XYZ file of N, CA and C in Angstrom:
522
model
N 0.856 -1.179 0.000
C 0.000 0.000 0.000
C 0.891 1.228 0.000
N 0.581 2.169 -0.830
C 1.360 3.386 -0.916
C 0.634 4.504 -0.171
N 1.362 5.182 0.703
C 0.817 6.310 1.451
C 1.451 7.589 0.935
N 0.752 8.701 1.113
C 1.402 9.978 0.847
C 2.355 10.248 2.015
N 3.195 11.292 1.949
C 4.164 11.500 3.022
C 3.526 11.631 4.406
N 2.357 12.233 4.483
C 1.742 12.365 5.801
C 1.202 11.031 6.276
N 0.504 10.309 5.441
C -0.054 9.031 5.860
C 1.007 7.982 6.077
N 2.156 8.124 5.425
C 3.219 7.144 5.567
C 4.167 7.501 6.686
N 5.132 8.331 6.385
C 6.171 8.669 7.353
C 5.599 9.317 8.602
N 4.648 10.219 8.449
C 4.094 10.904 9.623
C 3.290 9.955 10.497
N 2.553 9.036 9.892
C 1.815 8.049 10.684
C 2.790 7.092 11.358
N 3.866 6.731 10.668
C 4.896 5.882 11.280
C 5.550 6.602 12.463
N 5.780 7.902 12.316
C 6.335 8.685 13.419
C 5.362 8.697 14.597
N 4.073 8.824 14.315
C 3.072 8.779 15.393
C 3.183 7.467 16.151
N 3.294 6.354 15.433
C 3.433 5.048 16.081
C 4.718 4.982 16.902
N 5.809 5.503 16.367
C 7.087 5.483 17.093
C 7.011 6.307 18.375
N 6.323 7.442 18.336
C 6.167 8.252 19.544
C 5.359 7.502 20.598
N 4.301 6.831 20.166
C 3.500 6.031 21.098
C 4.375 4.943 21.714
N 5.154 4.267 20.893
C 5.993 3.173 21.369
C 7.147 3.650 22.251
N 7.483 4.933 22.190
C 8.547 5.488 23.032
C 8.114 5.592 24.493
N 6.817 5.516 24.736
C 6.317 5.542 26.109
C 5.913 6.934 26.567
N 5.272 6.992 27.734
C 4.730 8.263 28.218
C 5.781 9.254 28.718
N 6.997 8.780 28.995
C 8.054 9.669 29.481
C 9.323 9.465 28.661
N 9.275 9.857 27.381
C 10.445 9.619 26.526
C 11.622 10.516 26.889
N 12.813 9.987 26.689
C 14.055 10.716 26.942
C 14.326 11.622 25.737
N 14.718 12.889 25.982
C 14.957 13.804 24.849
C 15.878 13.237 23.773
N 16.988 12.611 24.168
C 17.921 12.069 23.188
C 17.260 10.982 22.348
N 16.407 10.179 22.977
C 15.674 9.126 22.262
C 14.717 9.748 21.252
N 14.056 10.844 21.643
C 13.143 11.533 20.715
C 13.898 12.115 19.534
N 15.088 12.651 19.783
C 15.914 13.152 18.677
C 16.180 12.030 17.679
N 16.501 10.839 18.191
C 16.789 9.693 17.320
C 15.534 9.248 16.569
N 14.397 9.256 17.242
C 13.140 8.870 16.592
C 12.797 9.849 15.472
N 12.926 11.137 15.736
C 12.636 12.144 14.707
C 13.570 11.965 13.515
N 14.840 11.761 13.782
C 15.812 11.587 12.693
C 15.506 10.321 11.895
N 15.141 9.244 12.577
C 14.843 7.979 11.893
C 13.626 8.097 10.976
N 12.763 9.051 11.259
C 11.563 9.250 10.443
C 11.689 10.485 9.556
N 12.941 10.851 9.264
C 13.264 11.928 8.330
C 12.649 13.257 8.724
N 12.476 13.467 10.035
C 11.985 14.749 10.539
C 13.197 15.456 11.116
N 13.567 16.555 10.513
C 14.821 17.216 10.870
C 14.589 18.556 11.548
N 14.409 18.535 12.864
C 14.246 19.811 13.548
C 15.566 20.577 13.568
N 15.461 21.884 13.710
C 16.671 22.699 13.741
C 17.332 22.664 15.109
N 16.592 22.272 16.137
C 17.162 22.207 17.476
C 16.812 20.873 18.133
N 17.592 20.486 19.130
C 17.374 19.225 19.833
C 16.152 19.344 20.750
N 15.544 18.214 21.038
C 14.392 18.161 21.939
C 14.894 18.333 23.363
N 14.282 19.256 24.089
C 14.625 19.483 25.489
C 13.700 18.716 26.417
N 13.977 18.734 27.718
C 13.160 17.991 28.683
C 11.681 18.411 28.693
N 11.400 19.702 28.629
C 9.997 20.161 28.636
C 9.292 19.707 27.358
N 9.994 19.783 26.238
C 9.413 19.338 24.973
C 9.176 17.831 24.989
N 10.099 17.093 25.586
C 9.941 15.637 25.683
C 8.715 15.286 26.512
N 8.506 15.999 27.604
C 7.336 15.742 28.449
C 6.047 16.028 27.679
N 6.039 17.136 26.939
C 4.847 17.484 26.159
C 4.604 16.460 25.041
N 5.660 16.018 24.399
C 5.502 15.002 23.353
C 5.065 13.663 23.955
N 5.477 13.380 25.187
C 5.014 12.175 25.873
C 3.510 12.206 26.105
N 3.011 13.377 26.517
C 1.552 13.531 26.709
C 0.831 13.415 25.363
N 1.404 13.980 24.319
C 0.823 13.886 22.977
C 0.804 12.429 22.510
N 1.881 11.712 22.794
C 1.970 10.303 22.399
C 0.863 9.475 23.046
N 0.497 9.800 24.272
C -0.604 9.080 24.921
C -1.909 9.317 24.165
N -2.104 10.521 23.694
C -3.312 10.818 22.917
C -3.272 10.118 21.560
N -2.088 10.064 20.952
C -1.951 9.318 19.698
C -2.232 7.841 19.942
N -1.774 7.330 21.062
C -1.980 5.931 21.404
C -3.445 5.558 21.502
N -4.265 6.506 21.952
C -5.707 6.244 22.045
C -6.301 5.965 20.666
N -5.746 6.578 19.632
C -6.234 6.348 18.264
C -5.960 4.903 17.861
N -4.755 4.417 18.143
C -4.401 3.040 17.794
C -5.221 2.040 18.614
N -5.538 2.391 19.852
C -6.271 1.477 20.741
C -7.760 1.423 20.431
N -8.289 2.451 19.792
C -9.726 2.514 19.494
C -10.078 1.496 18.410
N -10.949 0.526 18.732
C -11.273 -0.502 17.731
C -12.270 -0.037 16.666
N -13.026 0.975 16.961
C -14.090 1.435 16.072
C -13.584 2.557 15.164
N -13.835 2.443 13.871
C -13.380 3.457 12.913
C -13.980 4.819 13.245
N -15.255 4.854 13.587
C -15.898 6.130 13.920
C -15.221 6.759 15.137
N -14.857 5.944 16.106
C -14.146 6.442 17.278
C -12.769 6.959 16.915
N -12.075 6.253 16.023
C -10.760 6.718 15.575
C -10.867 8.069 14.869
N -11.867 8.184 14.021
C -12.055 9.444 13.294
C -12.319 10.576 14.282
N -13.148 10.327 15.280
C -13.446 11.354 16.285
C -12.173 11.779 17.013
N -11.372 10.809 17.435
C -10.135 11.118 18.156
C -9.152 11.905 17.289
N -9.002 11.510 16.033
C -8.078 12.227 15.143
C -8.593 13.633 14.864
N -9.907 13.782 14.709
C -10.460 15.125 14.511
C -10.182 16.019 15.718
N -10.222 15.457 16.914
C -9.887 16.234 18.113
C -8.419 16.666 18.075
N -7.536 15.773 17.645
C -6.115 16.118 17.532
C -5.901 17.205 16.488
N -6.561 17.040 15.343
C -6.429 18.038 14.278
C -6.942 19.400 14.723
N -8.049 19.413 15.465
C -8.608 20.687 15.937
C -7.631 21.404 16.865
N -6.885 20.627 17.632
C -5.935 21.233 18.566
C -4.763 21.899 17.852
N -4.360 21.351 16.717
C -3.184 21.879 16.020
C -3.555 22.634 14.740
N -4.815 22.965 14.598
C -5.307 23.563 13.358
C -4.481 24.773 12.926
N -4.052 24.736 11.690
C -3.351 25.842 11.040
C -3.615 25.688 9.552
N -3.604 26.776 8.811
C -3.837 26.636 7.372
C -2.701 25.828 6.733
N -3.044 24.820 5.920
C -1.983 24.062 5.255
C -1.266 24.927 4.226
N -0.023 24.616 3.998
C 0.727 25.320 2.962
C 1.700 24.335 2.311
N 2.097 24.656 1.100
C 3.037 23.814 0.368
C 4.446 24.300 0.674
N 5.315 23.351 0.946
C 6.685 23.677 1.312
C 7.652 22.929 0.409
N 8.827 23.501 0.242
C 9.941 22.854 -0.439
C 11.173 23.098 0.422
N 11.789 22.056 0.888
C 13.003 22.199 1.690
C 13.820 20.927 1.610
N 15.068 21.039 1.956
C 15.983 19.896 2.011
C 15.979 19.065 0.738
N 15.780 19.691 -0.415
C 15.802 18.988 -1.684
C 14.589 18.117 -1.953
N 13.561 18.247 -1.129
C 12.348 17.437 -1.317
C 11.424 18.112 -2.321
N 10.591 17.327 -3.002
C 9.613 17.928 -3.914
C 8.561 18.687 -3.110
N 7.753 19.518 -3.752
C 6.716 20.248 -3.029
C 5.817 19.275 -2.255
N 5.508 19.664 -1.023
C 4.664 18.828 -0.169
C 3.929 19.717 0.840
N 2.867 19.177 1.415
C 2.073 19.925 2.378
C 2.723 19.957 3.754
N 2.525 21.059 4.436
C 2.827 21.194 5.857
C 1.550 21.687 6.523
N 1.315 21.202 7.729
C 0.105 21.576 8.454
C 0.404 22.426 9.682
N 1.581 22.992 9.720
C 1.961 23.929 10.778
C 2.829 25.000 10.143
N 2.802 26.158 10.739
C 3.631 27.250 10.233
C 5.113 26.887 10.381
N 5.954 27.276 9.435
C 7.369 26.905 9.505
C 8.079 27.430 10.753
N 7.620 28.545 11.289
C 8.266 29.114 12.473
C 7.578 28.707 13.780
N 6.638 27.773 13.709
C 5.964 27.283 14.915
C 6.968 26.510 15.772
N 6.737 26.442 17.079
C 7.634 25.662 17.938
C 7.678 24.193 17.518
N 8.781 23.541 17.801
C 9.010 22.158 17.402
C 7.860 21.238 17.811
N 7.428 21.317 19.058
C 6.381 20.409 19.533
C 5.101 20.603 18.728
N 4.744 21.837 18.434
C 3.528 22.080 17.648
C 3.661 21.491 16.246
N 4.836 21.638 15.650
C 5.039 21.098 14.311
C 4.958 19.565 14.316
N 5.530 18.931 15.330
C 5.463 17.466 15.424
C 4.016 17.031 15.655
N 3.302 17.753 16.497
C 1.888 17.427 16.737
C 1.087 17.524 15.443
N 1.275 18.599 14.705
C 0.536 18.784 13.454
C 0.911 17.698 12.447
N 2.174 17.378 12.379
C 2.664 16.364 11.435
C 2.064 14.997 11.752
N 2.088 14.599 13.013
C 1.585 13.277 13.380
C 0.061 13.204 13.303
N -0.622 14.273 13.691
C -2.089 14.275 13.565
C -2.484 14.204 12.094
N -1.791 14.968 11.249
C -2.051 14.916 9.810
C -1.747 13.540 9.242
N -0.681 12.910 9.717
C -0.325 11.575 9.255
C -1.379 10.541 9.588
N -1.880 10.591 10.823
C -2.938 9.651 11.202
C -4.212 9.925 10.415
N -4.499 11.200 10.165
C -5.691 11.544 9.379
C -5.587 10.967 7.971
N -4.455 11.143 7.331
C -4.272 10.599 5.978
C -4.319 9.071 5.986
N -3.691 8.453 6.978
C -3.713 6.993 7.058
C -5.146 6.486 7.235
N -5.924 7.153 8.082
C -7.322 6.760 8.276
C -8.128 6.913 6.995
N -7.873 7.980 6.272
C -8.621 8.207 5.032
C -8.203 7.215 3.946
N -6.931 6.811 3.934
C -6.469 5.824 2.952
C -7.062 4.449 3.245
N -6.999 4.032 4.505
C -7.561 2.732 4.915
C -7.604 2.705 6.437
N -8.777 2.874 7.024
C -8.877 2.984 8.486
C -8.488 1.728 9.252
N -8.306 0.607 8.577
C -7.939 -0.628 9.267
C -6.431 -0.802 9.377
N -5.647 0.127 8.867
C -4.189 -0.027 8.811
C -3.454 0.417 10.080
N -4.163 0.938 11.065
C -3.534 1.296 12.335
C -3.755 0.131 13.287
N -2.671 -0.435 13.817
C -2.828 -1.633 14.626
C -2.053 -1.624 15.916
N -2.415 -2.567 16.766
C -1.732 -2.828 18.026
C -1.387 -4.312 18.022
N -0.204 -4.655 18.463
C 0.278 -6.031 18.436
C -0.699 -6.970 19.148
N -0.957 -8.122 18.527
C -1.879 -9.115 19.083
C -1.235 -10.034 20.122
N 0.076 -9.944 20.329
C 0.700 -10.809 21.337
C 0.294 -10.327 22.722
N -0.248 -11.207 23.543
C -0.597 -10.802 24.909
C 0.619 -10.206 25.621
N 0.413 -9.070 26.242
C 1.488 -8.401 26.964
C 2.273 -7.403 26.143
N 2.076 -7.364 24.847
C 2.792 -6.401 23.998
C 1.843 -5.263 23.642
N 2.274 -4.052 23.901
C 1.429 -2.887 23.622
C 1.955 -2.068 22.449
N 2.861 -2.632 21.655
C 3.454 -1.906 20.539
C 2.405 -1.646 19.458
N 2.413 -0.420 18.935
C 1.491 -0.066 17.855
C 2.261 0.023 16.548
N 1.534 -0.029 15.431
C 2.177 0.014 14.122
C 1.190 0.510 13.077
N 1.751 0.922 11.950
C 0.969 1.248 10.762
C 1.210 0.096 9.797
N 0.152 -0.584 9.432
C 0.257 -1.764 8.572
C 0.455 -1.336 7.127
N 1.661 -1.538 6.633
C 1.964 -1.216 5.234
C 2.137 -2.490 4.413
N 1.685 -3.616 4.968
C 1.807 -4.872 4.236
C 0.916 -4.857 2.998
N 1.233 -5.709 2.062
C 0.483 -5.759 0.808
C -0.983 -6.108 1.046
N -1.243 -7.114 1.890
C -2.630 -7.555 2.069
C -3.354 -6.868 3.220
N -2.661 -6.074 4.016
C -3.317 -5.328 5.089
C -3.816 -6.189 6.232
N -3.150 -7.313 6.480
C -3.619 -8.216 7.543
C -2.595 -8.407 8.649
N -1.745 -7.455 8.825
C -0.716 -7.557 9.853
C -1.352 -7.605 11.238
N -0.874 -8.523 12.088
C -1.422 -8.673 13.434
C -0.394 -8.406 14.521
N 0.880 -8.456 14.167
C 1.927 -8.359 15.172
C 2.902 -7.239 14.818
N 3.552 -6.714 15.856
C 4.502 -5.622 15.627
C 5.799 -6.115 15.022
N 6.108 -7.397 15.236
C 7.380 -7.937 14.756
C 7.251 -9.439 14.524
N 8.228 -9.970 13.817
C 8.287 -11.413 13.611
C 8.458 -12.123 14.947
N 9.220 -11.521 15.841
C 9.441 -12.120 17.164
C 8.121 -12.310 17.911
N 7.287 -11.278 17.951
C 5.991 -11.394 18.637
C 5.095 -12.425 17.952
N 5.105 -12.458 16.634
C 4.307 -13.445 15.903
C 4.780 -14.856 16.246
N 6.098 -15.085 16.235
C 6.637 -16.405 16.538
C 6.310 -16.824 17.969
N 6.460 -15.916 18.927
C 6.142 -16.255 20.317
C 4.678 -16.661 20.462
N 3.797 -15.949 19.802
C 2.369 -16.261 19.872
C 2.069 -17.606 19.229
N 2.631 -17.846 18.064
C 2.368 -19.098 17.353
C 2.947 -20.300 18.104
N 4.122 -20.146 18.687
C 4.711 -21.232 19.469
C 3.851 -21.509 20.702
N 3.410 -20.464 21.387
C 2.551 -20.644 22.566
C 1.239 -21.329 22.178
N 0.664 -20.932 21.049
C -0.573 -21.572 20.577
C -0.327 -23.051 20.260
N 0.780 -23.347 19.616
C 1.128 -24.722 19.269
C 1.287 -25.567 20.543
N 2.009 -25.029 21.523
C 2.214 -25.775 22.778
C 0.887 -25.991 23.505
N 0.031 -25.006 23.480
C -1.284 -25.130 24.123
C -2.110 -26.232 23.446
N -2.079 -26.283 22.125
C -2.822 -27.321 21.394
C -2.258 -28.707 21.682
N -0.931 -28.808 21.758
C -0.302 -30.117 22.029
C -0.635 -30.608 23.437
N -0.700 -29.697 24.397
C -1.053 -30.091 25.764
C -2.500 -30.576 25.832
N -3.344 -30.056 24.951
C -4.755 -30.400 24.950
C -5.065 -31.755 24.360
N -4.101 -32.413 23.762
C -4.338 -33.724 23.125
C -4.549 -34.812 24.134
């Protein structure tokens, strides 16, 4: 499945922020932003990390919501909070693309707008593509970019652990 930059990279960044936990370390957030091709001009500070941690909890509610209508409501609430007129930007050698925050807005606001826009685009492309790992005890979220859209686990490791546990349970039942 092909996503636009917001539905793809921005939605993936939203998932990474959720997976970073409610109290992410600033240096870890810098690495997450860089890994998702988001290049802020300054490093994330402790206050910004705390605010992004609170934002990540709200993003996490979108992934946890099983109902599409509920997901849409939650994303609309996020979008309303960061509302700014969209504009087309060209930077860092990239082709023209949309931005949903003013270029001079504070870093946290820009990340919020980017991730809310990413989840909105992902929902509009296919609302079933936002997932939470099916392995009991794993709370990792993901954006399903698989060809068939049937991803159930965050990783091969979680899938294997679940399948092995299921196999052992069936064998004990014989």
